[in-house]
Short mmCIF file of C-alpha atoms in Angstrom, two decimals:
data_model
loop_
_atom_site.label_atom_id
_atom_site.label_comp_id
_atom_site.label_asym_id
_atom_site.label_seq_id
_atom_site.Cartn_x
_atom_site.Cartn_y
_atom_site.Cartn_z
CA UNK P 456 -14.10 -22.32 71.44
CA UNK P 457 -11.71 -25.12 70.40
CA UNK P 458 -10.02 -24.81 73.82
CA UNK P 459 -13.32 -25.34 75.65
CA UNK P 460 -14.13 -28.35 73.50
CA UNK P 461 -10.72 -29.78 74.31
CA UNK P 462 -11.38 -29.35 78.04
CA UNK P 463 -14.73 -31.08 77.60
CA UNK P 464 -13.02 -33.97 75.88
CA UNK P 465 -10.55 -34.27 78.74
CA UNK P 466 -13.45 -34.29 81.23
CA UNK P 467 -15.16 -37.11 79.34
CA UNK P 468 -11.88 -39.03 79.23
CA UNK P 469 -11.35 -38.66 83.00
CA UNK P 470 -14.90 -39.78 83.72
CA UNK P 471 -14.79 -42.74 81.35
CA UNK P 472 -11.62 -44.28 82.76
CA UNK P 473 -13.41 -45.30 85.97
CA UNK P 474 -16.41 -46.98 84.37
CA UNK P 475 -17.32 -50.61 84.94
CA UNK P 476 -20.32 -52.68 83.89
CA UNK P 477 -23.53 -51.26 85.32
CA UNK P 478 -26.03 -53.83 86.57
CA UNK P 479 -29.52 -53.73 85.03
CA UNK P 480 -32.25 -56.27 85.79
CA UNK P 481 -35.86 -56.54 84.59
CA UNK P 482 -37.03 -57.29 88.15
CA UNK P 483 -35.82 -58.27 91.59
CA UNK P 484 -35.89 -62.04 91.21
CA UNK P 485 -33.64 -61.85 88.16
CA UNK P 486 -30.76 -60.58 90.31
CA UNK P 487 -28.41 -63.55 90.82
CA UNK P 488 -28.31 -64.83 94.43
CA UNK P 489 -24.54 -64.43 94.56
CA UNK P 490 -24.87 -60.75 93.66
CA UNK P 491 -27.49 -60.15 96.34
CA UNK P 492 -25.42 -61.98 98.97
CA UNK P 493 -22.42 -59.82 98.13
CA UNK P 494 -24.48 -56.65 98.47
CA UNK P 495 -26.41 -57.11 101.68
CA UNK P 496 -24.24 -54.60 103.56
CA UNK P 497 -24.88 -50.96 102.76
CA UNK P 498 -22.15 -48.35 102.60
CA UNK P 499 -23.10 -47.00 106.02
CA UNK P 500 -24.15 -50.18 107.86
CA UNK P 501 -21.15 -49.83 110.20
CA UNK P 502 -22.90 -46.78 111.69
CA UNK P 503 -25.43 -49.07 113.38
CA UNK P 504 -23.04 -49.50 116.30
CA UNK P 505 -23.54 -45.82 117.13
CA UNK P 506 -27.25 -46.29 117.93
CA UNK P 507 -27.93 -44.91 121.38
CA UNK P 508 -24.89 -42.61 121.50
CA UNK P 509 -25.32 -39.30 123.30
CA UNK P 510 -23.40 -36.02 123.45
CA UNK P 511 -20.29 -36.51 125.56
CA UNK P 512 -19.72 -40.10 124.40
CA UNK P 513 -16.55 -41.20 122.62
CA UNK P 514 -16.86 -44.21 120.30
CA UNK P 515 -14.32 -45.56 117.83
CA UNK P 516 -15.27 -44.57 114.30
CA UNK P 517 -17.65 -41.75 115.24
CA UNK P 518 -15.47 -39.41 113.19
CA UNK P 519 -16.70 -41.22 110.06
CA UNK P 520 -20.24 -40.18 110.92
CA UNK P 521 -19.01 -36.59 111.05
CA UNK P 522 -17.68 -37.05 107.50
CA UNK P 523 -21.14 -38.33 106.48
CA UNK P 524 -22.76 -35.15 107.82
CA UNK P 525 -20.07 -33.07 106.17
CA UNK P 526 -20.76 -34.68 102.79
CA UNK P 527 -24.44 -33.73 102.97
CA UNK P 528 -23.87 -30.17 104.19
CA UNK P 529 -24.59 -30.47 107.90
CA UNK P 530 -20.98 -29.77 108.96
CA UNK P 531 -19.72 -27.23 106.39
CA UNK P 532 -16.26 -26.76 107.91
CA UNK P 533 -14.93 -30.11 109.08
CA UNK P 534 -11.75 -29.79 111.18
CA UNK P 535 -8.63 -31.49 109.89
CA UNK P 536 -8.20 -33.32 113.21
CA UNK P 537 -11.48 -35.24 113.22
CA UNK P 538 -12.09 -36.92 116.55
CA UNK P 539 -14.40 -39.74 117.67
CA UNK P 540 -15.97 -37.48 120.32
CA UNK P 541 -19.71 -36.82 120.30
CA UNK P 542 -19.05 -33.09 120.54
CA UNK P 543 -21.12 -29.94 120.02
CA UNK P 544 -20.35 -30.00 116.28
CA UNK P 545 -21.90 -33.43 115.83
CA UNK P 546 -24.84 -32.66 118.12
CA UNK P 547 -25.69 -29.50 116.18
CA UNK P 548 -25.46 -31.31 112.84
CA UNK P 549 -27.63 -34.12 114.14
CA UNK P 550 -30.36 -31.78 115.35
CA UNK P 551 -30.48 -30.05 111.97
CA UNK P 552 -30.64 -33.42 110.21
CA UNK P 553 -33.47 -34.54 112.49
CA UNK P 554 -35.46 -31.39 111.73
CA UNK P 555 -35.03 -31.87 107.98
CA UNK P 556 -36.24 -35.47 108.19
CA UNK P 557 -39.26 -34.78 110.44
CA UNK P 558 -37.64 -36.41 113.48
CA UNK P 559 -37.65 -35.20 117.06
CA UNK P 560 -34.54 -32.95 117.26
CA UNK P 561 -33.01 -34.67 120.30
CA UNK P 562 -29.39 -34.41 119.19
CA UNK P 563 -29.01 -38.10 120.05
CA UNK P 564 -28.50 -41.12 117.81
CA UNK P 565 -31.79 -42.80 118.62
CA UNK P 566 -33.05 -45.82 116.67
CA UNK P 567 -35.38 -43.87 114.36
CA UNK P 568 -32.67 -41.38 113.43
CA UNK P 569 -30.19 -44.14 112.71
CA UNK P 570 -32.69 -45.90 110.44
CA UNK P 571 -32.84 -42.75 108.31
CA UNK P 572 -29.06 -42.33 108.21
CA UNK P 573 -28.61 -45.89 106.93
CA UNK P 574 -31.02 -45.49 104.00
CA UNK P 575 -29.70 -45.25 100.43
CA UNK P 576 -29.96 -41.67 99.24
CA UNK P 577 -29.19 -39.02 96.67
CA UNK P 578 -25.60 -37.82 96.76
CA UNK P 579 -26.60 -34.16 96.55
CA UNK P 580 -26.24 -32.34 99.89
CA UNK P 581 -29.30 -31.24 101.82
CA UNK P 582 -27.54 -27.99 102.78
CA UNK P 583 -25.49 -26.06 100.20
CA UNK P 584 -23.09 -23.32 101.33
CA UNK P 585 -24.87 -23.24 104.68
CA UNK P 586 -28.24 -22.59 103.02
CA UNK P 587 -31.29 -24.83 103.22
CA UNK P 588 -35.02 -24.40 102.79
CA UNK P 589 -35.86 -27.85 104.10
CA UNK P 590 -37.45 -27.95 107.54
CA UNK P 591 -34.40 -26.67 109.42
CA UNK P 592 -34.40 -23.52 107.30
CA UNK P 593 -38.08 -22.70 107.83
CA UNK P 594 -39.71 -21.12 110.90
CA UNK P 595 -41.95 -24.10 111.65
CA UNK P 596 -43.09 -25.89 114.78
CA UNK P 597 -41.27 -29.03 115.95
CA UNK P 598 -44.64 -30.77 115.95
CA UNK P 599 -44.03 -33.52 113.39
CA UNK P 600 -47.66 -33.77 112.28
CA UNK P 601 -47.67 -30.02 111.59
CA UNK P 602 -44.55 -30.18 109.43
CA UNK P 603 -46.27 -32.36 106.84
CA UNK P 604 -48.93 -29.67 106.21
CA UNK P 605 -46.36 -27.12 104.97
CA UNK P 606 -44.73 -27.03 101.53
CA UNK P 607 -41.06 -27.86 101.84
CA UNK P 608 -39.81 -27.91 98.29
CA UNK P 609 -36.49 -26.08 98.00
CA UNK P 610 -34.06 -24.67 95.44
CA UNK P 611 -30.33 -24.42 94.99
CA UNK P 612 -28.78 -21.21 96.38
CA UNK P 613 -29.53 -18.37 93.97
CA UNK P 614 -32.49 -20.30 92.49
CA UNK P 615 -30.77 -21.30 89.23
CA UNK P 616 -33.04 -22.44 86.40
CA UNK P 617 -32.81 -23.08 82.68
CA UNK P 618 -33.18 -19.83 80.70
CA UNK P 619 -36.48 -18.96 79.05
CA UNK P 620 -35.10 -19.71 75.58
CA UNK P 621 -34.42 -23.33 76.59
CA UNK P 622 -37.77 -24.99 77.07
CA UNK P 623 -36.96 -28.02 74.90
CA UNK P 624 -33.95 -29.61 76.60
CA UNK P 625 -31.96 -32.31 74.84
CA UNK P 626 -30.40 -35.23 76.70
CA UNK P 627 -27.83 -37.88 75.79
CA UNK P 628 -26.08 -40.83 77.41
CA UNK P 629 -22.35 -41.41 77.78
CA UNK P 630 -21.61 -43.42 74.61
CA UNK P 631 -19.41 -45.90 76.46
CA UNK P 632 -22.35 -47.03 78.60
CA UNK P 633 -23.94 -48.72 75.56
CA UNK P 634 -27.35 -48.68 77.23
CA UNK P 635 -30.22 -50.77 75.88
CA UNK P 636 -33.40 -49.15 74.61
CA UNK P 637 -35.20 -50.54 77.65
CA UNK P 638 -32.91 -48.63 79.98
CA UNK P 639 -33.16 -45.46 77.88
CA UNK P 640 -36.95 -45.72 77.93
CA UNK P 641 -36.88 -45.60 81.73
CA UNK P 642 -35.26 -42.17 81.52
CA UNK P 643 -37.70 -41.04 78.83
CA UNK P 644 -40.60 -41.91 81.13
CA UNK P 645 -38.93 -40.09 84.02
CA UNK P 646 -38.51 -36.93 81.92
CA UNK P 647 -42.16 -37.16 80.84
CA UNK P 648 -43.29 -36.92 84.47
CA UNK P 649 -41.78 -33.43 84.71
CA UNK P 650 -42.91 -32.26 81.25
CA UNK P 651 -46.48 -33.27 82.12
CA UNK P 652 -46.70 -30.51 84.74
CA UNK P 653 -44.55 -27.79 83.09
CA UNK P 654 -43.96 -26.30 79.65
CA UNK P 655 -40.58 -28.05 79.46
CA UNK P 656 -40.00 -30.82 76.93
CA UNK P 657 -37.10 -33.28 76.72
CA UNK P 658 -35.70 -34.71 73.50
CA UNK P 659 -33.09 -37.48 73.22
CA UNK P 660 -30.10 -36.85 70.98
CA UNK P 661 -27.12 -38.90 69.86
CA UNK P 662 -24.85 -35.88 70.21
CA UNK P 663 -23.44 -36.17 73.71
CA UNK P 664 -21.15 -33.19 73.13
CA UNK P 665 -24.01 -30.74 72.47
CA UNK P 666 -26.77 -32.17 74.71
CA UNK P 667 -28.14 -29.96 77.47
CA UNK P 668 -28.33 -32.93 79.84
CA UNK P 669 -25.61 -35.61 79.89
CA UNK P 670 -26.32 -38.91 81.67
CA UNK P 671 -23.84 -41.60 82.64
CA UNK P 672 -23.21 -44.55 84.95
CA UNK P 673 -19.87 -44.45 86.78
CA UNK P 674 -18.16 -46.09 89.75
CA UNK P 675 -15.94 -44.78 92.51
CA UNK P 676 -14.02 -41.58 91.88
CA UNK P 677 -15.19 -40.47 88.44
CA UNK P 678 -13.66 -37.02 88.22
CA UNK P 679 -16.33 -34.64 89.56
CA UNK P 680 -15.22 -34.51 93.21
CA UNK P 681 -18.15 -36.64 94.38
CA UNK P 682 -17.04 -40.31 94.26
CA UNK P 683 -19.57 -43.11 94.48
CA UNK P 684 -19.30 -45.60 97.34
CA UNK P 685 -20.40 -48.97 95.97
CA UNK P 686 -23.70 -50.78 96.54
CA UNK P 687 -26.32 -48.68 98.34
CA UNK P 688 -25.04 -45.56 100.10
CA UNK P 689 -25.21 -42.72 97.57
CA UNK P 690 -27.12 -43.78 94.46
CA UNK P 691 -26.72 -40.83 92.10
CA UNK P 692 -26.20 -37.09 91.96
CA UNK P 693 -27.04 -34.29 89.55
CA UNK P 694 -25.92 -30.70 89.21
CA UNK P 695 -28.01 -27.55 89.18
CA UNK P 696 -28.89 -25.70 85.95
CA UNK P 697 -27.40 -25.18 83.49
CA UNK P 698 -24.71 -27.82 84.16
CA UNK P 699 -26.82 -30.74 82.94
CA UNK P 700 -24.56 -33.42 84.49
CA UNK P 701 -26.40 -36.49 85.81
CA UNK P 702 -24.33 -39.37 87.23
CA UNK P 703 -25.53 -42.73 88.58
CA UNK P 704 -23.59 -45.37 90.52
CA UNK P 705 -22.79 -48.28 88.23
CA UNK P 706 -22.33 -50.61 91.22
CA UNK P 707 -26.03 -50.59 92.14
CA UNK P 708 -28.45 -53.36 91.19
CA UNK P 709 -30.73 -51.25 88.99
CA UNK P 710 -34.22 -52.64 88.36
CA UNK P 711 -35.85 -51.32 85.18
CA UNK P 712 -39.40 -52.73 84.97
CA UNK P 713 -42.53 -51.26 86.52
CA UNK P 714 -44.29 -54.45 87.66
CA UNK P 715 -45.10 -54.25 91.35
CA UNK P 716 -45.55 -56.75 94.18
CA UNK P 717 -45.00 -56.56 97.92
CA UNK P 718 -41.62 -58.29 97.93
CA UNK P 719 -38.49 -56.38 98.88
CA UNK P 720 -34.87 -56.97 97.94
CA UNK P 721 -32.29 -55.48 100.28
CA UNK P 722 -30.06 -54.46 97.36
CA UNK P 723 -32.41 -53.60 94.47
CA UNK P 724 -32.86 -49.95 93.46
CA UNK P 725 -35.65 -48.81 91.15
CA UNK P 726 -34.01 -46.88 88.31
CA UNK P 727 -36.99 -44.71 87.40
CA UNK P 728 -37.50 -43.60 91.02
CA UNK P 729 -33.91 -42.33 91.19
CA UNK P 730 -34.08 -40.82 87.69
CA UNK P 731 -37.20 -38.77 88.47
CA UNK P 732 -35.56 -37.43 91.63
CA UNK P 733 -32.29 -36.45 89.94
CA UNK P 734 -34.09 -34.77 87.04
CA UNK P 735 -35.67 -32.53 89.67
CA UNK P 736 -32.15 -31.42 90.60
CA UNK P 737 -31.21 -30.90 86.95
CA UNK P 738 -34.16 -28.51 86.69
CA UNK P 739 -33.28 -26.56 89.85
CA UNK P 740 -35.10 -28.24 92.74
CA UNK P 741 -33.33 -29.01 96.00
CA UNK P 742 -34.38 -31.55 98.60
CA UNK P 743 -37.76 -31.58 100.30
CA UNK P 744 -38.72 -32.55 103.85
CA UNK P 745 -42.00 -34.06 102.64
CA UNK P 746 -41.36 -37.80 102.84
CA UNK P 747 -43.94 -38.65 100.16
CA UNK P 748 -42.36 -36.26 97.66
CA UNK P 749 -40.04 -37.23 94.83
CA UNK P 750 -37.46 -34.71 96.09
CA UNK P 751 -37.15 -36.34 99.53
CA UNK P 752 -33.43 -37.26 99.79
CA UNK P 753 -33.69 -40.97 100.70
CA UNK P 754 -35.42 -44.02 99.27
CA UNK P 755 -35.49 -47.51 100.74
CA UNK P 756 -34.13 -50.34 98.59
CA UNK P 757 -36.88 -52.28 96.83
CA UNK P 758 -39.15 -49.21 96.78
CA UNK P 759 -40.72 -47.65 93.70
CA UNK P 760 -41.66 -43.95 94.01
CA UNK P 761 -42.21 -42.21 90.69
CA UNK P 762 -45.31 -39.99 90.89
CA UNK P 763 -44.83 -36.27 91.52
CA UNK P 764 -46.58 -35.03 94.63
CA UNK P 765 -48.20 -31.63 95.08
CA UNK P 766 -45.03 -30.46 96.82
CA UNK P 767 -42.90 -31.39 93.78
CA UNK P 768 -45.39 -29.84 91.37
CA UNK P 769 -45.63 -26.55 93.24
CA UNK P 770 -41.86 -26.34 93.40
CA UNK P 771 -41.19 -26.99 89.72
CA UNK P 772 -44.07 -24.78 88.54
CA UNK P 773 -42.72 -21.90 90.61
CA UNK P 774 -39.58 -22.16 88.43
CA UNK P 775 -41.11 -22.82 85.00
CA UNK P 776 -44.83 -22.23 85.17
CA UNK P 777 -47.61 -24.74 84.56
CA UNK P 778 -48.36 -26.89 81.55
CA UNK P 779 -51.78 -25.60 80.34
CA UNK P 780 -52.73 -29.20 79.51
CA UNK P 781 -51.93 -30.51 82.98
CA UNK P 782 -55.06 -31.96 84.59
CA UNK P 783 -53.81 -32.06 88.16
CA UNK P 784 -53.98 -35.85 88.46
CA UNK P 785 -50.42 -36.55 89.73
CA UNK P 786 -50.10 -37.82 93.27
CA UNK P 787 -47.87 -39.83 95.60
CA UNK P 788 -47.11 -43.41 94.69
CA UNK P 789 -44.80 -45.52 96.85
CA UNK P 790 -44.81 -49.16 95.78
CA UNK P 791 -42.69 -52.31 95.85
CA UNK P 792 -40.94 -54.08 93.01
CA UNK P 793 -41.97 -57.18 91.05
CA UNK P 794 -40.26 -60.49 91.86
CA UNK P 795 -40.68 -62.53 88.66
CA UNK P 796 -38.70 -62.73 85.46
CA UNK P 797 -35.34 -63.66 84.03
CA UNK P 798 -31.89 -62.21 84.38
CA UNK P 799 -30.63 -59.49 82.09
CA UNK P 800 -27.53 -57.34 82.43
CA UNK P 801 -25.93 -54.96 80.03
CA UNK P 802 -22.18 -54.37 79.79
CA UNK P 803 -20.35 -51.18 78.95
CA UNK P 804 -18.07 -50.45 76.04
CA UNK P 805 -15.17 -48.08 76.63
CA UNK P 806 -12.59 -46.85 74.18
CA UNK P 807 -14.51 -47.10 70.93
CA UNK P 808 -17.29 -44.71 71.88
CA UNK P 809 -14.81 -42.44 73.70
CA UNK P 810 -12.62 -42.00 70.64
CA UNK P 811 -15.64 -41.08 68.52
CA UNK P 812 -16.82 -38.61 71.15
CA UNK P 813 -13.40 -37.00 71.54
CA UNK P 814 -13.20 -36.58 67.78
CA UNK P 815 -16.57 -34.82 67.74
CA UNK P 816 -15.60 -32.53 70.62
CA UNK P 817 -12.28 -31.58 69.04
CA UNK P 818 -13.86 -30.94 65.66
CA UNK P 819 -12.08 -33.71 63.79
#
């Protein structure tokens, strides 16, 4: 037991050494202009030059797009000698991607497909170990209007879920993040959205070492094999039950209020929207092809999407059953962020909280 606690302490140490100050703002207009100007380019904006490419083309840098599809499961076995050729491997991956995102499966990098590729998204793959139950894994018509009428919630391979004796799950935050109560309340609200429709409950705890769910903001390579890539790009990722690991990119401009207007910031990401999505993964849900659903893999910057749709609810209730008090009132809500208010950012501590945590884990 002591050995496992020691390994856990080492894991926390390796994760903590890459942390930097996460950026939290009450609303879009409170983000400093210099920060927005430095973050106008997304992680994948260079892919725009591939718009219009067809099978048989060869374009400098196209191999990086193959790595993108590899990261999200569309090319499971990427050759060591990656070329810039638009070959059969890329065409096949692209068609599968287009099916999953309700696009015409042309196998070409048309404008609509490229717009989807450039969107910020969850870092979890759409296809795991070659398995998917998004659109490409279902025997459905290619008629796009028809696809929206079918449930497309999915699960991780093997359908992992929290055991029946764990219906009250505890959660804690990496101590070094030193998050404000306002930020923590965003996560509490996100957890409530899932407990409303199931018999699961979620309780915060100060004991990071023993919590079922462990939440932290990190940057770059943070020790789990899935490095973050800076502003936009991949926003967060979470692991299937019963891992409980939930990581968010500390480089993003996270907006934490719920006031809504029609203004859009190219670099602002709604924290609750991402939190609700990743909690779905923590509970066992995979990605959905229903664009209105919480479990859809991408979200445009400046967008707020926090209400569970029928697709999300059916998926989670198939794992954990229904909350007898649920009145069936949840529905899709895709809105835009508020643009008024003052600046607020919260900085991270590092070694103090880590030493306390390591001491707890090691039993000192």
